[in-house]
Structure formats: C-alpha cells, structure tokens
Short mmCIF file of C-alpha atoms in Angstrom, two decimals:
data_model
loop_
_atom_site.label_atom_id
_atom_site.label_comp_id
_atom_site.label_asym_id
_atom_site.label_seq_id
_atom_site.Cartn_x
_atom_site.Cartn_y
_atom_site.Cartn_z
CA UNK A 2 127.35 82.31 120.56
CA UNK A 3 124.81 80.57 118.81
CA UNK A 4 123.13 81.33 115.78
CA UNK A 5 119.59 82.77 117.76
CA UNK A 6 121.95 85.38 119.86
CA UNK A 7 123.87 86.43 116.86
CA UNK A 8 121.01 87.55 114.83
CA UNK A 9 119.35 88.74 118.21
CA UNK A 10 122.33 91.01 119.05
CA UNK A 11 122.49 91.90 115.08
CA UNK A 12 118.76 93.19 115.13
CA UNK A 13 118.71 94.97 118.31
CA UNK A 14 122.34 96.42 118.14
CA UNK A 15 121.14 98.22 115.04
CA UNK A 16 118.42 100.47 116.77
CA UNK A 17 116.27 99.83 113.90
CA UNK A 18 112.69 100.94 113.91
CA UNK A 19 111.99 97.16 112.90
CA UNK A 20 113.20 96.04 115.98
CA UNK A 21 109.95 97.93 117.98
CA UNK A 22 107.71 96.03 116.62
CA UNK A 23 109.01 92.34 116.94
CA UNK A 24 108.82 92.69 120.38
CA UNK A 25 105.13 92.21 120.35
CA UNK A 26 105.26 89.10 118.33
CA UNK A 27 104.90 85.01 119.48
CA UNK A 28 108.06 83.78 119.75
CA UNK A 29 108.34 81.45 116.74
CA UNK A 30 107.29 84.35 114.25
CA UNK A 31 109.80 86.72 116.27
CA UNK A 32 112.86 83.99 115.99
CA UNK A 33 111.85 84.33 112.31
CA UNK A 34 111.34 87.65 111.33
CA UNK A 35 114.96 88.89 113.97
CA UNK A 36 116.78 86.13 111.22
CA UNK A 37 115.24 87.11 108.17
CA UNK A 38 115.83 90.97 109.53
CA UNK A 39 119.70 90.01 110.38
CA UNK A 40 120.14 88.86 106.49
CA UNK A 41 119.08 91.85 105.20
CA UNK A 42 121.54 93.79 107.80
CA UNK A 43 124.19 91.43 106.82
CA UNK A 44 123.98 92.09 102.93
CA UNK A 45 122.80 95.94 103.74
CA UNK A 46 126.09 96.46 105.10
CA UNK A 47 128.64 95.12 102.75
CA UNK A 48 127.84 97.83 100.52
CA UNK A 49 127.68 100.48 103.28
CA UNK A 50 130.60 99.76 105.43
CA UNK A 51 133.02 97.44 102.98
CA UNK A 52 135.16 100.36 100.94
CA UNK A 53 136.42 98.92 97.94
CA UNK A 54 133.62 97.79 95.37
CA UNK A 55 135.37 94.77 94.55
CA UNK A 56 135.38 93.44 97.46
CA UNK A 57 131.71 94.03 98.11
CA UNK A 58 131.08 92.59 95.09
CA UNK A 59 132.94 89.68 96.11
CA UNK A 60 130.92 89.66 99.43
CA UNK A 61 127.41 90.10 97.77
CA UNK A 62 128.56 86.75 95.42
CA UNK A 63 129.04 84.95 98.36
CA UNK A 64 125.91 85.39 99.89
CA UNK A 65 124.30 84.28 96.89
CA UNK A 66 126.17 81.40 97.30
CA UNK A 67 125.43 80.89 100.56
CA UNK A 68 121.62 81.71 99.74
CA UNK A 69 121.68 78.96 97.44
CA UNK A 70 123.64 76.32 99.80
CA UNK A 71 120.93 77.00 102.61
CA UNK A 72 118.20 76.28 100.10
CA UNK A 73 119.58 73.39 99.41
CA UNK A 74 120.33 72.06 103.25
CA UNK A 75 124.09 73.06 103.68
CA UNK A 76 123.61 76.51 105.67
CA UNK A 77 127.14 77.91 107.03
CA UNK A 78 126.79 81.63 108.22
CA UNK A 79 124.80 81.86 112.06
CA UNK A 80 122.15 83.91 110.03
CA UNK A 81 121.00 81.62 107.80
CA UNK A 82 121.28 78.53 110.24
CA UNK A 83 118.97 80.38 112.64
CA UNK A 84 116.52 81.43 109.47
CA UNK A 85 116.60 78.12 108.08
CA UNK A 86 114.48 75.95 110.05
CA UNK A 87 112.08 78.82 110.56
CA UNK A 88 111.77 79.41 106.06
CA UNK A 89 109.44 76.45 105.29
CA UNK A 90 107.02 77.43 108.20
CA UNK A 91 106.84 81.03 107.20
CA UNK A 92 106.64 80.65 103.07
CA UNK A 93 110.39 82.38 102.58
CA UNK A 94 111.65 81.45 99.47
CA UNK A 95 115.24 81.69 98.34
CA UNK A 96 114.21 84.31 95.52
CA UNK A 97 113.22 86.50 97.94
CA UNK A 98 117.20 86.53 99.43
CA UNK A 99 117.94 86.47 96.16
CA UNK A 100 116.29 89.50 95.09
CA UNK A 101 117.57 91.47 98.29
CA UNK A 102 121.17 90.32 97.86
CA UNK A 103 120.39 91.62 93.60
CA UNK A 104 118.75 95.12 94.94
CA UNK A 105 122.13 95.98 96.98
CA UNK A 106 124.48 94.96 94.34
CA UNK A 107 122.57 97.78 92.57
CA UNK A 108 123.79 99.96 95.05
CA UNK A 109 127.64 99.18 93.70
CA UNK A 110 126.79 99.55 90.04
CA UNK A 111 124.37 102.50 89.95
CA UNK A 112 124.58 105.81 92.34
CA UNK A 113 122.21 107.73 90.10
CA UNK A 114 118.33 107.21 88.91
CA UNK A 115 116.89 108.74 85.80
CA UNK A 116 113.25 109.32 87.11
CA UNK A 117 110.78 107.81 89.71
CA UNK A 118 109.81 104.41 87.65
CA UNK A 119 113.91 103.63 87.88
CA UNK A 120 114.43 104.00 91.41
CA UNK A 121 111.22 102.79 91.95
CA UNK A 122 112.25 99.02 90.65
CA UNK A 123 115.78 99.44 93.02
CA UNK A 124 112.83 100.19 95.77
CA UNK A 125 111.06 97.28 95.06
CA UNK A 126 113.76 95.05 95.63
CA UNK A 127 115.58 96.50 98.63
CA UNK A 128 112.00 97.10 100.79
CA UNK A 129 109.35 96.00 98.56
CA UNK A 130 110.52 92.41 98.54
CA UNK A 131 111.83 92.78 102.79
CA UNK A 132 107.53 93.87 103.21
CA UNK A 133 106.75 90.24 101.42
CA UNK A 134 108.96 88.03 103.27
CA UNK A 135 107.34 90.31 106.67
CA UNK A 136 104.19 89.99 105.65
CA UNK A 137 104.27 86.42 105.52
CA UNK A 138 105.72 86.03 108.99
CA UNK A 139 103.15 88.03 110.53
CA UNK A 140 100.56 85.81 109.05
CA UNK A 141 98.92 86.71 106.24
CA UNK A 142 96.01 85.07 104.64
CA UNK A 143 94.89 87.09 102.11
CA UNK A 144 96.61 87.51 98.56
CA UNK A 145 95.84 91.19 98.56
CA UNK A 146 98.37 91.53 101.72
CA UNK A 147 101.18 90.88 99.31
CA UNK A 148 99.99 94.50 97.53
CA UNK A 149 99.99 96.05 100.35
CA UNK A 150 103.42 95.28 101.88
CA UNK A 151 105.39 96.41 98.68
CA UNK A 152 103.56 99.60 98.86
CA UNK A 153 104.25 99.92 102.11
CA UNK A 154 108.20 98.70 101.50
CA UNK A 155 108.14 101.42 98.70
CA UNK A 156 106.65 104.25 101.33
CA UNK A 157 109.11 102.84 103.98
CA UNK A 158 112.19 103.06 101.66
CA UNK A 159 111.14 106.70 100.26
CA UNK A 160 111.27 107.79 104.02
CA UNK A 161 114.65 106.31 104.27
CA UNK A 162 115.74 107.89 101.02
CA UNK A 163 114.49 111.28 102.27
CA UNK A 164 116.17 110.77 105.63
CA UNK A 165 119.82 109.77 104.62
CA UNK A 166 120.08 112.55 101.54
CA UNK A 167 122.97 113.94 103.32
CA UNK A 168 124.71 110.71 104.76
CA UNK A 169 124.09 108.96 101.05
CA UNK A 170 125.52 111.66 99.16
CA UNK A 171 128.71 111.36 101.20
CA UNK A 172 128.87 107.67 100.10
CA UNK A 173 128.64 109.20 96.61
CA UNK A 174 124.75 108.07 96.07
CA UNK A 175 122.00 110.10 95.96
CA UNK A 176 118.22 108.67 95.28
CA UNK A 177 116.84 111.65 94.82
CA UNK A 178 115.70 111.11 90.50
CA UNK A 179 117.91 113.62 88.24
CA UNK A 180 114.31 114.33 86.22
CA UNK A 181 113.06 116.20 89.90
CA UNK A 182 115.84 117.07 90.53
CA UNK A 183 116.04 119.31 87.06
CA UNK A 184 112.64 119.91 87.51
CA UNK A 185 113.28 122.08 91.15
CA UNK A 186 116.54 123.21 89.51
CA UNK A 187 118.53 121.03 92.64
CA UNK A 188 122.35 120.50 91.30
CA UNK A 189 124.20 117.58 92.63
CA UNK A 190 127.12 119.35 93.80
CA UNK A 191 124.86 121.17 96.24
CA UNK A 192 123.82 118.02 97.73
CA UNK A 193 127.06 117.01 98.07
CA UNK A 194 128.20 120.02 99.34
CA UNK A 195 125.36 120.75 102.18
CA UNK A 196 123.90 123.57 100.53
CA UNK A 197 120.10 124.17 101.57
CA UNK A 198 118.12 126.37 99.41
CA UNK A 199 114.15 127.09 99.05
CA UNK A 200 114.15 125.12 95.92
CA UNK A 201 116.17 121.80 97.91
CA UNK A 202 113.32 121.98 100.77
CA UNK A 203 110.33 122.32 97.61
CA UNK A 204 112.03 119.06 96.13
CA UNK A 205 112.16 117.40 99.56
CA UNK A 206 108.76 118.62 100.27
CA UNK A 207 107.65 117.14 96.51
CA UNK A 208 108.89 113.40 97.52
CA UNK A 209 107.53 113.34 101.07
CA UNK A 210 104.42 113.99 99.77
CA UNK A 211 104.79 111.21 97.36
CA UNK A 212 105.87 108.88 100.33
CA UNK A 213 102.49 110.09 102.54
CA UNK A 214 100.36 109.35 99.48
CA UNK A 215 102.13 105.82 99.12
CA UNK A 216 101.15 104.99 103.26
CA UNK A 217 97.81 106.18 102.25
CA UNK A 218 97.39 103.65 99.08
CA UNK A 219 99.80 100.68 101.11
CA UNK A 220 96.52 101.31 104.25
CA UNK A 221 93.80 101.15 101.93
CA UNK A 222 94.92 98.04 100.41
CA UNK A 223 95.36 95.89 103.51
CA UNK A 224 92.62 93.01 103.54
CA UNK A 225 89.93 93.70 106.62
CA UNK A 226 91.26 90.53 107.44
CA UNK A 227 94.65 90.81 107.79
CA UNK A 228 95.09 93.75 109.75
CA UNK A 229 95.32 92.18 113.10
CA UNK A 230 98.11 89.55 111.63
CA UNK A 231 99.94 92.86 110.14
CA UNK A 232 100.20 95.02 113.27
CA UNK A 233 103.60 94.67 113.10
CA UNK A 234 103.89 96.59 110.08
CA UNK A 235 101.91 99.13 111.25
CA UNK A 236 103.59 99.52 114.21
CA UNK A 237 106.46 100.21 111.71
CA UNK A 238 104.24 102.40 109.71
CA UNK A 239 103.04 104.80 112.53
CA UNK A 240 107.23 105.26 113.60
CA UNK A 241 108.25 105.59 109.97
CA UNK A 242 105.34 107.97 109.16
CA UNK A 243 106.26 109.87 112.17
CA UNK A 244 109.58 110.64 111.64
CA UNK A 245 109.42 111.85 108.09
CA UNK A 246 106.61 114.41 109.83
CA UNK A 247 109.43 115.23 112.01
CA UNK A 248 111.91 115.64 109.01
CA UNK A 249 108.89 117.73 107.15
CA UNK A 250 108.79 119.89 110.93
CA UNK A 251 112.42 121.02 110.84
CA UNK A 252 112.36 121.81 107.47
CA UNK A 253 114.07 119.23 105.94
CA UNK A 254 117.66 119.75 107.50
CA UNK A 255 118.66 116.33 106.48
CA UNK A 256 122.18 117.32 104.64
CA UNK A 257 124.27 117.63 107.52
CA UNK A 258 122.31 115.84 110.06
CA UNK A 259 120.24 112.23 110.29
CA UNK A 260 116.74 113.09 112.00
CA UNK A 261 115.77 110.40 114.73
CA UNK A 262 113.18 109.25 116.94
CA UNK A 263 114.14 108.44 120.63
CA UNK A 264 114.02 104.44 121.42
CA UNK A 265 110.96 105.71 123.91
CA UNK A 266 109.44 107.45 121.34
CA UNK A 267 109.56 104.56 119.07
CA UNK A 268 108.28 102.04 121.63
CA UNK A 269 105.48 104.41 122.68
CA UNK A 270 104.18 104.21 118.69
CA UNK A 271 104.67 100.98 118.41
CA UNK A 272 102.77 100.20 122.14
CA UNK A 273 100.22 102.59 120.67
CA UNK A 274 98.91 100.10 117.35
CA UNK A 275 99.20 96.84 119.39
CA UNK A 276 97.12 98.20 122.23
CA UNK A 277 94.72 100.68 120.74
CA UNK A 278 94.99 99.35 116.98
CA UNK A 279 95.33 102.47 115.76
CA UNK A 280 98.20 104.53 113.95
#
C-alpha cells in the first residue's frame, strides 16, 4: 500500500463529515488536505482507542518525534510521507502538527474544564489550529481567512462536544465547563449515568446556542474574497450546522445515543454549497 492509499482509506474509512467536502477539490489540494486530515486521525485516536495513558503518552511523544524528523527530511510513517511533499506548497508548518499532537495530549492530562475561556484554548488547538492548516489548502489569500477558520474550528468542535456528551463521558471526559454546569444545576454523575432532565436539555440548549452564534461570527468574518477558495469549509459548515439542528430537534438525546447524518444526506449539503454557493 502506498502512502496516498493509506491516508485515502484512513479519511474515507472514518465517515467523517470532512471527507464530503474533499471530494470537490483539484487533486493536488485533495492529496493534501486527505494527508493532513489522516494525521489528525492518527494522533485523534491514540487517545481514543489506546487504553492505558502511558502508553498514549508514549504514542503522542512519538509523533512529535516523527513531526520533527519529517520537518527535517527523514519522514517514516505513510502519513507524513504522503503530507510531506504536499507541506511547502500548501504553507503547513510543523507547529501546526505540533500544536494538534499538544491539544490531544490534553485530552490524557485534563478530563475536566473550569469555564468556557479553558476549554476554549483545548478548542483552539484540537480544531482551531486543523481550520488553519484547511484554510490554507483551500487557498486562501486573505489574512482575515485565518480569523475565520479558528472560529469556525471553535463552532465545529462545540458541535462535536455537544454531540459525543454521552460517548465522552463514558471515556471519563466531559467538555461540558463545571461553571455551566453549576450554573443549570447539571451533576456529573448524571452525565455519566444517562440521566436526562429539563435542566440537562436547558444546558445543552445554552451551548448550542453559543456554537450557532460562533458559525454566525466564523461567516461574517470570511474575506469577500476568499469565499470561493473556502467552499470546502462551508460545505463542512452547512453538514455540521445541520446536524447540531438535528441534535437541537430530538431534544438533545445525546447521552445514550450519537446523532448522525446519512452519507446521502451529507453529500446532498455538501453538493448544495459547491453548486448553488449557498449554505
């Protein structure tokens, strides 16, 4: 297999929303952004599937190693030898992998965030930084873009957050900030524990409206110029925006159960932006 099918078979075997909207892309910027993607999966799950912490931890150090060695001409792992000769082309730096690889080591050493401004930096890192490197691929041109893609990220990652409340707490994580928490009177054994309650669906309703605000801003940000280079995040925008509508339709039953999209529902929103423009 070479190192072009591996992160090929990595992005599409995940059924990501991502994946939707490289499909429309030229075939360089796909190659790059299906590499860069298959990094973050890589990294993303050694914390999620690898059960003892140490040996994440061990994991996560050697990516950073390998990071480093790729930077520096000596790539080893398929993922960075098919991201590699793409990174100059595309502006990826090595402190952007660097800064992914550092936001999922957080994920080891911290299950629990004080308020919004604390979970908000873990945000920036995991999805905030991921928008950067993607905005870059899709072409941008205009220093404002860069705004607009960690908003987005942040939006993107708050809609992930609300999603997998259920499926994180197993895991022993939840996102959700202990200040809202307290402030809806949500306990964390409740979470844990599946328990749904009027004041759960009024602190689930308080952060999608958070994340709806945040597409708003991360829209009105976006350079007149860039939006046609940046369909590809707003493909991703309209499906991510769409589901946590969904999530916000059924009442946010996300403790026992991890709302979807169908793959044809996905591709029809993603269809929708690149032919029509619109979300």
């Amino acid at each position: 297999m070479t190192p072009e099918q591996y992160v090929q078979e990595k992005a599409a075997g995940s059924g990501s929303s991502f994946y939707y909207a490289f499909l429309f892309l030229p075939p360089r910027r796909r190659a790059a952004i299906t590499a860069f993607y298959a990094f973050c999966r890589e990294v993303d799950d050694v914390v999620d599937e690898v059960q003892d912490p140490g040996v994440a931890q061990t994991k996560l150090a050697w990516w950073q190693t390998e990071v480093a060695r790729s930077f520096a001409g000596d790539p080893q792992h398929p993922v960075m030898r098919a991201l590699m000769p793409l990174a100059g082309e595309f502006g990826i730096e090595e402190r952007q992998l660097q800064a992914v690889i550092q936001g999922c080591r957080m994920d080891l050493e911290q299950t629990r965030y004080l308020d919004f401004p604390s979970l908000e930096r873990y945000c920036h890192l995991v999805a905030g930084v991921v928008g950067e490197v993607a905005a870059r691929i899709f072409g941008q041109t205009q220093p404002g873009t860069t705004d607009y893609a960690h908003k987005l990220g942040l939006a993107f990652q708050l809609t992930n957050i609300i999603r997998d409340v259920g499926e994180d707490a197993m895991r022993g994580r939840i996102y959700l900030p202990i200040d809202e928490m307290q402030q809806f009177d949500v306990k964390a054994h409740e979470v844990v524990q599946r328990k749904y309650s009027e004041r759960f669906t009024e602190l689930m309703r308080f952060q999608a409206q958070r994340a709806h605000r945040l597409y708003d801003e991360a829209l009105a940000l976006l350079p007149a110029e860039d939006r046609r280079n940046q369909k590809p995040g707003l493909m991703m925008a309209s499906i991510y925006r769409t589901l946590l509508r969904e999530i916000e339709a059924d009442d946010f039953r996300v403790l026992h159960q991890r709302v979807s999209l169908t793959p044809l529902r996905k591709f029809w929103l993603a269809w929708k932006v690149q032919a029509l423009g619109r979300l």
